[in-house]
Amino acid sequence: MIKYLSKGPDDTKEIGYRLGRLLQPGDVVGLYGELGTGKTIMVKGVARAFGIDEREIVSASFTIISGYDTIPPFIHIDLYRIEEPEEPELDALGLWEYIGGDCIAVIEWAEKAERWLPEDSIKVTFNPIGELIREITIEGIDEKDWNNL
Ligand SMILES: Nc1ncnc2c1ncn2[C@@H]1O[C@H](COP(=O)(O)OP(=O)(O)OP(=O)(O)O)[C@@H](O)[C@H]1O
Ligand SMILES: [Mg+2]
């Protein structure tokens, strides 16, 4: 498990960028944490690793799935608006078309789909410690690969 103390949004973006550089097609990243803990901020950093402008990554008030035409395709999923997720509801979203395969999928509010995510998903947890401080843990990434970046 990799553990960080982020001291502000830029730190969190940088951690996201580093994670992004390690991702391979088919990887699924679940982001876990309460409202306003920095999940979308991290997605901006991950997306930069695929050449996506961070301004293109926004909180999904209406869109649950945003896809980017990168190689590999990058998919930002935000399950916040899904209330009581059931498998058919997630099926109807077309979620499974993006999970695995050749895409990179990053999922905010992954707790809502936890039961159905692949077992080898990468898990990132945000724990707010203070106004600017977040404890961020990353599970499912080889620490050696991370340190070699
Ligand atoms: N260390 C930090 N890392 C990330 N964001 C931080 C940090 N410190 C303060 N913030 C602030 O916290 C907020 C995080 O917002 P963000 O939209 O990323 O949260 P979120 O987890 O995606 O929330 P939601 O559940 O609503 O999608 C931003 O306003 C950001 O400036
Ligand atoms: Mg968000």
mmCIF file of N, CA and C and ligand atoms in Angstrom, residues 6-9 12 34-41 59 78 108-109 131-134, ligand 1:
data_model
loop_
_atom_site.group_PDB
_atom_site.id
_atom_site.type_symbol
_atom_site.label_atom_id
_atom_site.label_comp_id
_atom_site.label_asym_id
_atom_site.label_seq_id
_atom_site.Cartn_x
_atom_site.Cartn_y
_atom_site.Cartn_z
ATOM 1 N N SER A 6 -1.177 14.544 1.213
ATOM 2 C CA SER A 6 -1.239 15.631 0.242
ATOM 3 C C SER A 6 -1.479 16.926 1.002
ATOM 4 N N LYS A 7 -0.700 17.950 0.641
ATOM 5 C CA LYS A 7 -0.808 19.223 1.363
ATOM 6 C C LYS A 7 -1.578 20.272 0.570
ATOM 7 N N GLY A 8 -2.191 19.848 -0.535
ATOM 8 C CA GLY A 8 -2.982 20.794 -1.309
ATOM 9 C C GLY A 8 -3.352 20.171 -2.647
ATOM 10 N N PRO A 9 -4.224 20.845 -3.404
ATOM 11 C CA PRO A 9 -4.688 20.287 -4.683
ATOM 12 C C PRO A 9 -3.549 19.938 -5.641
ATOM 13 N N THR A 12 -2.118 16.613 -4.881
ATOM 14 C CA THR A 12 -3.037 15.537 -5.259
ATOM 15 C C THR A 12 -3.003 15.308 -6.771
ATOM 16 N N GLU A 34 -15.343 10.894 0.727
ATOM 17 C CA GLU A 34 -16.531 11.733 0.856
ATOM 18 C C GLU A 34 -16.479 12.909 -0.128
ATOM 19 N N LEU A 35 -17.588 13.664 -0.126
ATOM 20 C CA LEU A 35 -17.711 14.879 -0.941
ATOM 21 C C LEU A 35 -16.536 15.821 -0.707
ATOM 22 N N GLY A 36 -16.008 16.342 -1.786
ATOM 23 C CA GLY A 36 -15.004 17.396 -1.665
ATOM 24 C C GLY A 36 -13.671 16.959 -1.083
ATOM 25 N N THR A 37 -13.348 15.688 -1.212
ATOM 26 C CA THR A 37 -12.070 15.248 -0.640
ATOM 27 C C THR A 37 -10.940 15.253 -1.672
ATOM 28 N N GLY A 38 -11.260 15.490 -2.946
ATOM 29 C CA GLY A 38 -10.191 15.639 -3.943
ATOM 30 C C GLY A 38 -10.189 14.610 -5.052
ATOM 31 N N LYS A 39 -11.284 13.869 -5.195
ATOM 32 C CA LYS A 39 -11.325 12.820 -6.221
ATOM 33 C C LYS A 39 -11.198 13.419 -7.635
ATOM 34 N N THR A 40 -12.018 14.429 -7.905
ATOM 35 C CA THR A 40 -11.963 15.019 -9.255
ATOM 36 C C THR A 40 -10.606 15.684 -9.491
ATOM 37 N N ILE A 41 -10.066 16.302 -8.446
ATOM 38 C CA ILE A 41 -8.733 16.927 -8.565
ATOM 39 C C ILE A 41 -7.715 15.857 -8.975
ATOM 40 N N SER A 59 -16.481 18.038 -12.586
ATOM 41 C CA SER A 59 -17.389 17.248 -11.771
ATOM 42 C C SER A 59 -18.604 16.917 -12.597
ATOM 43 N N ASP A 78 -18.435 8.984 -12.822
ATOM 44 C CA ASP A 78 -18.754 9.542 -11.506
ATOM 45 C C ASP A 78 -20.116 8.993 -11.081
ATOM 46 N N GLU A 108 -15.166 7.743 -9.771
ATOM 47 C CA GLU A 108 -15.422 8.435 -8.507
ATOM 48 C C GLU A 108 -16.627 7.784 -7.834
ATOM 49 N N TRP A 109 -16.624 7.799 -6.513
ATOM 50 C CA TRP A 109 -17.672 7.140 -5.719
ATOM 51 C C TRP A 109 -17.735 5.644 -6.062
ATOM 52 N N GLU A 131 -8.183 21.328 6.301
ATOM 53 C CA GLU A 131 -8.714 22.031 5.138
ATOM 54 C C GLU A 131 -7.954 21.675 3.861
ATOM 55 N N LEU A 132 -6.636 21.590 3.969
ATOM 56 C CA LEU A 132 -5.824 21.323 2.767
ATOM 57 C C LEU A 132 -5.136 19.961 2.803
ATOM 58 N N ILE A 133 -5.271 19.267 3.874
ATOM 59 C CA ILE A 133 -4.514 18.020 4.035
ATOM 60 C C ILE A 133 -5.414 16.812 3.760
ATOM 61 N N ARG A 134 -4.905 15.937 2.920
ATOM 62 C CA ARG A 134 -5.625 14.689 2.626
ATOM 63 C C ARG A 134 -4.657 13.532 2.766
HETATM 64 N N1 LIG B 1 -4.928 18.275 -0.585
HETATM 65 C C1 LIG B 1 -5.992 18.484 -1.386
HETATM 66 N N2 LIG B 1 -6.211 17.664 -2.438
HETATM 67 C C2 LIG B 1 -7.284 17.838 -3.234
HETATM 68 N N3 LIG B 1 -8.190 18.836 -3.090
HETATM 69 C C3 LIG B 1 -8.026 19.675 -2.059
HETATM 70 C C4 LIG B 1 -6.920 19.539 -1.174
HETATM 71 N N4 LIG B 1 -6.992 20.518 -0.242
HETATM 72 C C5 LIG B 1 -8.083 21.228 -0.540
HETATM 73 N N5 LIG B 1 -8.712 20.738 -1.621
HETATM 74 C C6 LIG B 1 -9.952 21.295 -2.179
HETATM 75 O O1 LIG B 1 -10.960 20.318 -2.000
HETATM 76 C C7 LIG B 1 -11.847 20.329 -3.112
HETATM 77 C C8 LIG B 1 -11.847 18.958 -3.744
HETATM 78 O O2 LIG B 1 -12.804 18.972 -4.752
HETATM 79 P P1 LIG B 1 -13.092 17.771 -5.697
HETATM 80 O O3 LIG B 1 -14.120 18.228 -6.655
HETATM 81 O O4 LIG B 1 -11.830 17.212 -6.259
HETATM 82 O O5 LIG B 1 -13.701 16.716 -4.661
HETATM 83 P P2 LIG B 1 -14.441 15.356 -4.982
HETATM 84 O O6 LIG B 1 -13.888 14.360 -4.021
HETATM 85 O O7 LIG B 1 -14.343 15.049 -6.428
HETATM 86 O O8 LIG B 1 -15.923 15.705 -4.580
HETATM 87 P P3 LIG B 1 -17.302 15.070 -5.138
HETATM 88 O O9 LIG B 1 -17.588 13.910 -4.254
HETATM 89 O O10 LIG B 1 -18.281 16.168 -4.972
HETATM 90 O O11 LIG B 1 -17.101 14.667 -6.564
HETATM 91 C C9 LIG B 1 -11.359 21.403 -4.068
HETATM 92 O O12 LIG B 1 -12.066 22.586 -3.801
HETATM 93 C C10 LIG B 1 -9.898 21.552 -3.668
HETATM 94 O O13 LIG B 1 -9.405 22.851 -3.934
#
